[in-house]
Short mmCIF file of C-alpha atoms and ligand atoms in Angstrom, two decimals:
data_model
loop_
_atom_site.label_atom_id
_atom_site.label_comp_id
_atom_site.label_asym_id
_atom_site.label_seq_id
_atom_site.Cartn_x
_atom_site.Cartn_y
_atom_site.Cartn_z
CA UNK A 1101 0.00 0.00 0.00
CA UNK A 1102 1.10 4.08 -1.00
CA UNK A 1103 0.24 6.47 0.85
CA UNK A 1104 0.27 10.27 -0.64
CA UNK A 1105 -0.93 13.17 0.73
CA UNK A 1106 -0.75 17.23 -0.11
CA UNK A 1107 -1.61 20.13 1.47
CA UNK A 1108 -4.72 22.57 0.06
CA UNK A 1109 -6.20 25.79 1.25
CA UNK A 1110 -9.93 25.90 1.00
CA UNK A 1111 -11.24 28.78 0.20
CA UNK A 1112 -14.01 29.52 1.96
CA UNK A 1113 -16.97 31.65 0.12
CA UNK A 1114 -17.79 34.35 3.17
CA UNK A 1115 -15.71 34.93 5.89
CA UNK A 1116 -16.70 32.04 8.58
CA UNK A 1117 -17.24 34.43 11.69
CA UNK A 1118 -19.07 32.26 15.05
CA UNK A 1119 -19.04 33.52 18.50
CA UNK A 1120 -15.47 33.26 19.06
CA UNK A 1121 -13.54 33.97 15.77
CA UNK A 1122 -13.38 34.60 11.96
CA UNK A 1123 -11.71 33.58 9.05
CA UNK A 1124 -11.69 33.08 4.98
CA UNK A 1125 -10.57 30.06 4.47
CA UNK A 1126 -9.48 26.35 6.04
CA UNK A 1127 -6.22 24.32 5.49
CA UNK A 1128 -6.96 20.78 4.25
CA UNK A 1129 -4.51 18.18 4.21
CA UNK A 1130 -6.25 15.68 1.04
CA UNK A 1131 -4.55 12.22 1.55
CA UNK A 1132 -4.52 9.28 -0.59
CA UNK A 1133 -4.28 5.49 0.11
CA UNK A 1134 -3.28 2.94 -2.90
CA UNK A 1135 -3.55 -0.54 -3.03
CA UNK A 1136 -4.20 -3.43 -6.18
CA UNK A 1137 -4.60 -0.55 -8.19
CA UNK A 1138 -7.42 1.42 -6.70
CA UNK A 1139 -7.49 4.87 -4.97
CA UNK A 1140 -9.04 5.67 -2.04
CA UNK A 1141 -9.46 9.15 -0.93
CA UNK A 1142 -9.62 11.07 2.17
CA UNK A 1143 -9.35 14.40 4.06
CA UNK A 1144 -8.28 16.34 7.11
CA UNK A 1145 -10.20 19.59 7.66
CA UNK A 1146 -8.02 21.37 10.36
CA UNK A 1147 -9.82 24.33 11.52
CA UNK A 1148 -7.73 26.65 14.05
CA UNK A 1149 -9.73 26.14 16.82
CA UNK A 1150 -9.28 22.07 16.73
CA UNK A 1151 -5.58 22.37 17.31
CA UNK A 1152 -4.04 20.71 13.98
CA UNK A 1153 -2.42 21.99 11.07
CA UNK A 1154 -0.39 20.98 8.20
CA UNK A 1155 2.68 20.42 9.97
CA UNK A 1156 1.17 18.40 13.20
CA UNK A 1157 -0.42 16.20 10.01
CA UNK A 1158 2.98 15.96 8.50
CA UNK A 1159 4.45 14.92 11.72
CA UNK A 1160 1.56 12.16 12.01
CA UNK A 1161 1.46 11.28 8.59
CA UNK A 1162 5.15 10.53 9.07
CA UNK A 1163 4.76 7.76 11.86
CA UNK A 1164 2.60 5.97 10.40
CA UNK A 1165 3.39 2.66 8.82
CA UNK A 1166 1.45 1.65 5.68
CA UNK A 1167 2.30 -2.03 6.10
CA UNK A 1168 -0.58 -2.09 8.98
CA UNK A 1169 -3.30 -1.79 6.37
CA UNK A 1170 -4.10 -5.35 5.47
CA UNK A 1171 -7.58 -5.83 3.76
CA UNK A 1172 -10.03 -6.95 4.72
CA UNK A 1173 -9.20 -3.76 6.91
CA UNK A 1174 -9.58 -4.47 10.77
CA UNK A 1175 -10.94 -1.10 11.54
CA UNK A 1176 -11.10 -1.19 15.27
CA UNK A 1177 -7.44 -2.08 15.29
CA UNK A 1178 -6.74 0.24 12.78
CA UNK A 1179 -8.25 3.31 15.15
CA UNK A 1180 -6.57 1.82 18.46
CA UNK A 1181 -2.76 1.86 16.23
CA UNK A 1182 -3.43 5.48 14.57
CA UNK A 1183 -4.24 6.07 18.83
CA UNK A 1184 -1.17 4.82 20.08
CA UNK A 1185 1.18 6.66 17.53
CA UNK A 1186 -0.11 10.16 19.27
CA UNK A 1187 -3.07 11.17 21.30
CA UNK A 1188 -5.30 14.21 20.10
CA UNK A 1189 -4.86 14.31 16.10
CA UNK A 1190 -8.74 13.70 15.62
CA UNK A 1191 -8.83 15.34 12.03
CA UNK A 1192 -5.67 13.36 10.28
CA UNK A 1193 -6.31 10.14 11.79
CA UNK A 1194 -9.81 10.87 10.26
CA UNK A 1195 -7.98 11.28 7.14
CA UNK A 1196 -6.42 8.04 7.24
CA UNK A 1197 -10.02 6.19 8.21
CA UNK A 1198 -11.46 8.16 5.02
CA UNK A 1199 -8.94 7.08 2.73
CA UNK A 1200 -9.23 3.27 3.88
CA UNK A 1201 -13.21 3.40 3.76
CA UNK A 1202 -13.19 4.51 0.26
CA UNK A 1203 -10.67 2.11 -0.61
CA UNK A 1204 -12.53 -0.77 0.84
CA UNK A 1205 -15.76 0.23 -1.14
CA UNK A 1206 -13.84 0.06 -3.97
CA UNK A 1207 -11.65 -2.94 -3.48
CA UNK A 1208 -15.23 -4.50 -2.28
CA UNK A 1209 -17.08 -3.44 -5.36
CA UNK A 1210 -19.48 -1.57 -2.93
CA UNK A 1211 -20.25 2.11 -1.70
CA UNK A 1212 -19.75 2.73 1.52
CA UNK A 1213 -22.92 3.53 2.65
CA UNK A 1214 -24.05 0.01 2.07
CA UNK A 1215 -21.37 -1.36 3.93
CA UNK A 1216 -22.54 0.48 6.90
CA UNK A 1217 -25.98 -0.54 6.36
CA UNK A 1218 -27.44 2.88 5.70
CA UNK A 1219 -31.09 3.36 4.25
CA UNK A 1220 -30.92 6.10 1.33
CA UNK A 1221 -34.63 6.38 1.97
CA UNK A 1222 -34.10 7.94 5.21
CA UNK A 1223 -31.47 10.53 4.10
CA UNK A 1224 -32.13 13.97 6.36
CA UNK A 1225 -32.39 17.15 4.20
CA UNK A 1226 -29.13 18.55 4.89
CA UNK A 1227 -28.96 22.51 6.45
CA UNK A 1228 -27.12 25.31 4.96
CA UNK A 1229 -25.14 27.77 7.52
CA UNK A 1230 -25.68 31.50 7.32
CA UNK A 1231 -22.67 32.64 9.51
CA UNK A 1232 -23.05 36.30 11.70
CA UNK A 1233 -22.84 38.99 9.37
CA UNK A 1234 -24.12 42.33 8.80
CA UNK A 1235 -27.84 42.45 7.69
CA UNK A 1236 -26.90 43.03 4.09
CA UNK A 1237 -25.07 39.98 3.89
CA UNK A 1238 -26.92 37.88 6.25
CA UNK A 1239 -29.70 38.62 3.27
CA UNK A 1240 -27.29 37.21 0.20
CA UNK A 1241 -26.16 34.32 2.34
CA UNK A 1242 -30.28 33.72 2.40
CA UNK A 1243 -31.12 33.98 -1.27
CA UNK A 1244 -27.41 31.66 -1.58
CA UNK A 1245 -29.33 28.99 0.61
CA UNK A 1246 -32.10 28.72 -1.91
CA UNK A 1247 -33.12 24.89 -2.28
CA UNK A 1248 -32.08 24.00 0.70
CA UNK A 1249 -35.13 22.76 3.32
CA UNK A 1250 -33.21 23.66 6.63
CA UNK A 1251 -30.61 26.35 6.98
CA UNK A 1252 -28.47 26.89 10.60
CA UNK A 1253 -27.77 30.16 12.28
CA UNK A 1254 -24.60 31.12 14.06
CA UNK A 1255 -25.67 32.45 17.09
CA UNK A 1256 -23.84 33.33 20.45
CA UNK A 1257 -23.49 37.53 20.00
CA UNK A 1258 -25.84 40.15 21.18
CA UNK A 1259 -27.52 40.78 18.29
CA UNK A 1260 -28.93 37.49 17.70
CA UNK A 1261 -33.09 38.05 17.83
CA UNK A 1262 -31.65 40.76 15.43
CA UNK A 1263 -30.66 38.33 13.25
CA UNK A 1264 -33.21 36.13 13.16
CA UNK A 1265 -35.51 38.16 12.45
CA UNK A 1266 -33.61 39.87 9.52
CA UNK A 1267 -33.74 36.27 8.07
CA UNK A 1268 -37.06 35.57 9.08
CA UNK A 1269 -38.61 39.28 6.90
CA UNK A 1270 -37.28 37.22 3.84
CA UNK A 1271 -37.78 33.42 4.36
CA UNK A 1272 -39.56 31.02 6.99
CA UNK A 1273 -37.60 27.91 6.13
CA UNK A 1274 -36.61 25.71 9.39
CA UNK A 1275 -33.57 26.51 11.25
CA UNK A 1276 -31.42 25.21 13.57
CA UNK A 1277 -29.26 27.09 16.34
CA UNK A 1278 -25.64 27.07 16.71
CA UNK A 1279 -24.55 29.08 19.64
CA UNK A 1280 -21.27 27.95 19.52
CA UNK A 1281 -20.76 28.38 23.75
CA UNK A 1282 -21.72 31.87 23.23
CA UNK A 1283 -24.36 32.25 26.17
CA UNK A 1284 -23.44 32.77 29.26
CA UNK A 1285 -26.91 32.84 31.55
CA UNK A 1286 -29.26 29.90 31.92
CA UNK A 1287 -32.72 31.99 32.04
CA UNK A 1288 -31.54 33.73 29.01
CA UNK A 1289 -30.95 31.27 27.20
CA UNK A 1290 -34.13 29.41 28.47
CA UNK A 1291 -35.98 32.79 27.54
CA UNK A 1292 -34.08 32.11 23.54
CA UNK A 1293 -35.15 28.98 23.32
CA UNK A 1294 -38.72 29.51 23.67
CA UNK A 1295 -38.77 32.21 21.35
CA UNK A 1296 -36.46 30.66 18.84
CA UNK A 1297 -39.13 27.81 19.09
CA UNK A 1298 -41.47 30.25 17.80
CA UNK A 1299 -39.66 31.40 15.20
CA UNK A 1300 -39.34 27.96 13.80
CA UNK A 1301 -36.07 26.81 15.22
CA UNK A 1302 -35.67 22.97 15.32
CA UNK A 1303 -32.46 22.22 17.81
CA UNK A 1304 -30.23 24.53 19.16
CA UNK A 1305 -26.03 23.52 19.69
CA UNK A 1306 -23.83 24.11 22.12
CA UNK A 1307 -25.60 26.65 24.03
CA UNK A 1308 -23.38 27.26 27.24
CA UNK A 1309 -19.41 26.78 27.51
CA UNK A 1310 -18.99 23.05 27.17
CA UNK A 1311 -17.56 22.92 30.77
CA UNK A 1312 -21.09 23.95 32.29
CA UNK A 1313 -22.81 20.84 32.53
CA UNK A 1314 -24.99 21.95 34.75
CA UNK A 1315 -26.05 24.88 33.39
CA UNK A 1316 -26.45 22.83 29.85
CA UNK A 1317 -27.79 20.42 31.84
CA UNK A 1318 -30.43 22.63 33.52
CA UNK A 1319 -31.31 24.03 30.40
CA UNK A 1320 -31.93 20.63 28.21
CA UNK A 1321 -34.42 20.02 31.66
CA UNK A 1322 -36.34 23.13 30.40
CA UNK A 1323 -36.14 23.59 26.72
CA UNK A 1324 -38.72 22.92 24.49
CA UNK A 1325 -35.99 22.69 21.56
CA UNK A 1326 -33.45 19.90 21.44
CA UNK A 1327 -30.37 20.80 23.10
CA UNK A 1328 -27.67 19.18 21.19
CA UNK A 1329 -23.56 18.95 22.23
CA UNK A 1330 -21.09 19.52 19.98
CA UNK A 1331 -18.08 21.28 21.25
CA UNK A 1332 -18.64 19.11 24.67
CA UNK A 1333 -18.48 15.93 22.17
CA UNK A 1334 -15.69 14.45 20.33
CA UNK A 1335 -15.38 11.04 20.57
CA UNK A 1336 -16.83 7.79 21.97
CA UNK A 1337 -15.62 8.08 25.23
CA UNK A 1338 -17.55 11.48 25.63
CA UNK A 1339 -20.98 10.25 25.17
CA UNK A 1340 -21.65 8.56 28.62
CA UNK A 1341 -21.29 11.61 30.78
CA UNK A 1342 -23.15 14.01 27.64
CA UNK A 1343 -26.74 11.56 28.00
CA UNK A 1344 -27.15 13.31 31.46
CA UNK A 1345 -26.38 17.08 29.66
CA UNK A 1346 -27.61 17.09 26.61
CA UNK A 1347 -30.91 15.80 23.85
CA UNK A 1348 -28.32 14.74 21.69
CA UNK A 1349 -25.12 15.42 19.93
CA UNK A 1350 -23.29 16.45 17.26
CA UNK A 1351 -21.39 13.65 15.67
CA UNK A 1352 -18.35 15.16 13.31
CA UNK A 1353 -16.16 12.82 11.36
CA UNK A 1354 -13.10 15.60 12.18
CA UNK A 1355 -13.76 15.19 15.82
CA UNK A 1356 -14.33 10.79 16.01
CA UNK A 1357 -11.23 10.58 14.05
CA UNK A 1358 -13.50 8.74 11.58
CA UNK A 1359 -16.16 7.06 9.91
CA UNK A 1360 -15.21 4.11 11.92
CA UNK A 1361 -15.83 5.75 15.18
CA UNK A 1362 -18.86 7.67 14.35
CA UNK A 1363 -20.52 4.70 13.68
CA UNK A 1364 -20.04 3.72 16.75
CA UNK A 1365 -20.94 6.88 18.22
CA UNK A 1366 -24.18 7.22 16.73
CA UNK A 1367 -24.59 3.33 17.34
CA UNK A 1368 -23.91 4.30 20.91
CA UNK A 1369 -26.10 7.18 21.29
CA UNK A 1370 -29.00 5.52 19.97
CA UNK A 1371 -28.88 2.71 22.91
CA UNK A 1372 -28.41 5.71 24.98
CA UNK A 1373 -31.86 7.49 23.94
CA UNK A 1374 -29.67 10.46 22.62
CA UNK A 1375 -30.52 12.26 19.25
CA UNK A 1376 -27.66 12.61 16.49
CA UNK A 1377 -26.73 15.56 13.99
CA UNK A 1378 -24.50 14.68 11.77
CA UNK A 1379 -22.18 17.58 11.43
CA UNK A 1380 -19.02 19.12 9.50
CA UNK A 1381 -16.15 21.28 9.60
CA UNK A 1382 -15.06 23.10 5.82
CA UNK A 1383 -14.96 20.15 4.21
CA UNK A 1384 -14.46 19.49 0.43
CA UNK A 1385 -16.67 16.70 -1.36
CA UNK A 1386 -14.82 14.06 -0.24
CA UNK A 1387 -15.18 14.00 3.85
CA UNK A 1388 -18.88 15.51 3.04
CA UNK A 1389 -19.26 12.23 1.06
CA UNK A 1390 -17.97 10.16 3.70
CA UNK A 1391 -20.51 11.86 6.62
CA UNK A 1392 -23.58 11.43 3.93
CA UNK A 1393 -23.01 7.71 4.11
CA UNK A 1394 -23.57 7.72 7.40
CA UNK A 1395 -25.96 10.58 7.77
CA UNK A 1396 -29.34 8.23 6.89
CA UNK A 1397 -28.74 6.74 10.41
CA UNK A 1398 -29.03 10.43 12.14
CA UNK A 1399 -32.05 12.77 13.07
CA UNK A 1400 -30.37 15.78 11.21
CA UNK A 1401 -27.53 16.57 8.77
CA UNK A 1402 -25.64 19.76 8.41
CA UNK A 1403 -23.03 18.51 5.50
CA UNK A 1404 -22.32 21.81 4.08
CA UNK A 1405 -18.99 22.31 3.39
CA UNK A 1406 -18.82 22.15 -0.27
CA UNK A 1407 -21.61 24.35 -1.06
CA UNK A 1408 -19.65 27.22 1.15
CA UNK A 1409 -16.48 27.02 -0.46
CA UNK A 1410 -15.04 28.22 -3.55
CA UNK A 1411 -12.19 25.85 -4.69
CA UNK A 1412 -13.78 22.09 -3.53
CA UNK A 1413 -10.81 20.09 -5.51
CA UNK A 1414 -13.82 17.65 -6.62
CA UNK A 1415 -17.02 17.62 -8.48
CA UNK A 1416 -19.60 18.63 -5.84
CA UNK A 1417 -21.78 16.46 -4.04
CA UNK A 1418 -25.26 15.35 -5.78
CA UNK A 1419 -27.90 16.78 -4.02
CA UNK A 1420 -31.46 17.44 -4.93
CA UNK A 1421 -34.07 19.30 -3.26
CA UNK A 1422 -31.48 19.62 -0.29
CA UNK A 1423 -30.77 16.30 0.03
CA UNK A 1424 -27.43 14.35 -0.83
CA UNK A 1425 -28.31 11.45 -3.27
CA UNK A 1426 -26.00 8.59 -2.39
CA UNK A 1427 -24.19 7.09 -5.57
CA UNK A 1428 -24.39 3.29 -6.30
CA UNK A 1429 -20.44 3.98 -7.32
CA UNK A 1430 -18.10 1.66 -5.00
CA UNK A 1431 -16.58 3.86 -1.95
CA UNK A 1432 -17.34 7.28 -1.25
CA UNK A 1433 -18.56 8.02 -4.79
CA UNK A 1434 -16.12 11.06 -4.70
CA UNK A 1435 -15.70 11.94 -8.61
CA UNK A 1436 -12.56 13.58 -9.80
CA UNK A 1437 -12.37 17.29 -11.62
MG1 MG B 700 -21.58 23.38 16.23
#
């Protein structure tokens, strides 16, 4: 097996601002796995916040040892060796599952989302964000999220019934809430939540800091909208001690290290009576591709990425009326420029 990887800078299409930070665009690291003559493809997204970048993916990229990959691929091993080479690394490891997912599919003759028994039937409409802006372009990131059934709002600043209802003069498609830890009081954000409810908010994320469980806590007690954890959620190990904080959570295939693990996260969950989003960082098509196989098992997708970028290496996902139409191609069904 050859493994290849090179660094990209996605461009993103507006300037990503949340309740903490802004920027214009994401470093990717796009990595490639080959084996009998098929390719499989995958992809670390490694947003500032998350703690990679292209030289911590480098450095991990450069421990690892090829040879390991025997197909049929042992997955579960596979995750516990990429965890022994380093803790943390959630994004490139992620990478690495990608890659060997799509190359399975393909060595299998299969797509991916049959192999982990998805139904395309139940495919959730997938959201589009509108990130905090000024009013002006709050109201072109609106008319961009045409044809979409769901869009999400970046919450977490004072201005956000502002917002809202600057969105809601134009449109009264669904939303959902991300609040990226950007309240701070419990009765206030009780107070949001019933009146985003009556705006027609569907779930709100990450309300409170992710170290307040109580307060989260308190506040999934009272809400009449889902409270869903993201931020407090990365991996498997998190999801015990989250069932007593939040609705539900927000599985990410940048924070579980991979497809692999999210599986088992939303496998997990479900015994747990937790909901699931199934979320994304800026992605291109290809880790988008590898969440949508999985995304059929979830309440709610938010697999945006390619549609708010400007330089996705790869043809864009195939989505109609909103909703990602899974390919019958073996793998990810990722298709080349
Ligand atoms: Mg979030």
């Amino acid at each position: 097996m050859k493994l290849t990887y090179q660094p990209f800078e996605l461009a993103l299409r507006h300037p990503f601002t949340i309740a903490k930070y802004s920027r214009t665009s994401t470093p990717i690291m796009l990595v490639q796995l080959e084996h009998e003559g098929q390719t499989g493809y995958g992809e670390a997204s490694m947003v500032p916040y998350m703690g990679e970048n292209p030289e911590s993916a480098v450095a991990f990229l450069s421990k690892v040892d090829v040879g390991q990959f025997k197909f049929p691929f042992d997955f579960g091993a596979i995750v516990d060796y990429l965890d022994n080479l380093a803790p943390a690394n959630p994004a490139i490891k992620a990478a690495i599952d990608i890659a060997l997912h799509d190359l399975e599919g393909k060595l299998l003759g299969k797509p991916c989302w049959k192999i982990l028994g998805s139904k395309p039937q139940l495919m959730p409409p997938t959201s589009f964000t509108i990130g905090i802006d000024k009013p002006e372009a709050v109201l072109q990131k609106v008319k961009e999220a045409a044809g979409f059934k769901v869009i999400k709002v970046k919450l977490g600043r004072d201005n956000d019934k502002e917002l809202i209802q600057i969105i809601r003069s134009v449109t009264d498609v669904p939303f959902y809430v991300d609040a990226n830890q950007g309240w701070t009081d419990r009765q206030q954000s009780l107070d949001m939540a019933c009146w985003l409810q009556e705006q027609g908010a569907l779930l709100i994320e990450q309300p409170m800091l992710k170290t307040d469980k109580e307060g989260n806590a308190w506040l999934t007690a009272h809400s009449p909208l889902p409270i869903i954890g993201d931020e407090a959620v990365q991996r498997l190990a998190d999801i015990e001690q989250a069932k007593d904080v939040y609705h539900g959570i927000n599985v990410k295939l940048m924070k579980s290290a991979g497809m692999f693990e999210a599986k088992r996260m939303i496998d997990k969950a479900r015994k747990l009576g937790l909901k699931v989003l199934i979320g994304c960082m800026s992605e291109t098509s290809c880790a988008s591709l590898a969440a949508a196989a999985l995304a059929p098992q979830c309440d709610w997708m938010d697999i945006d990425g390619p549609f708010l970028t400007t330089n996705n290496p790869y043809r864009p996902p195939h989505i109609v009326g909103g909703t990602y139409q899974l390919s019958d191609a073996p793998g990810l069904g990722l298709q080349l420029k």
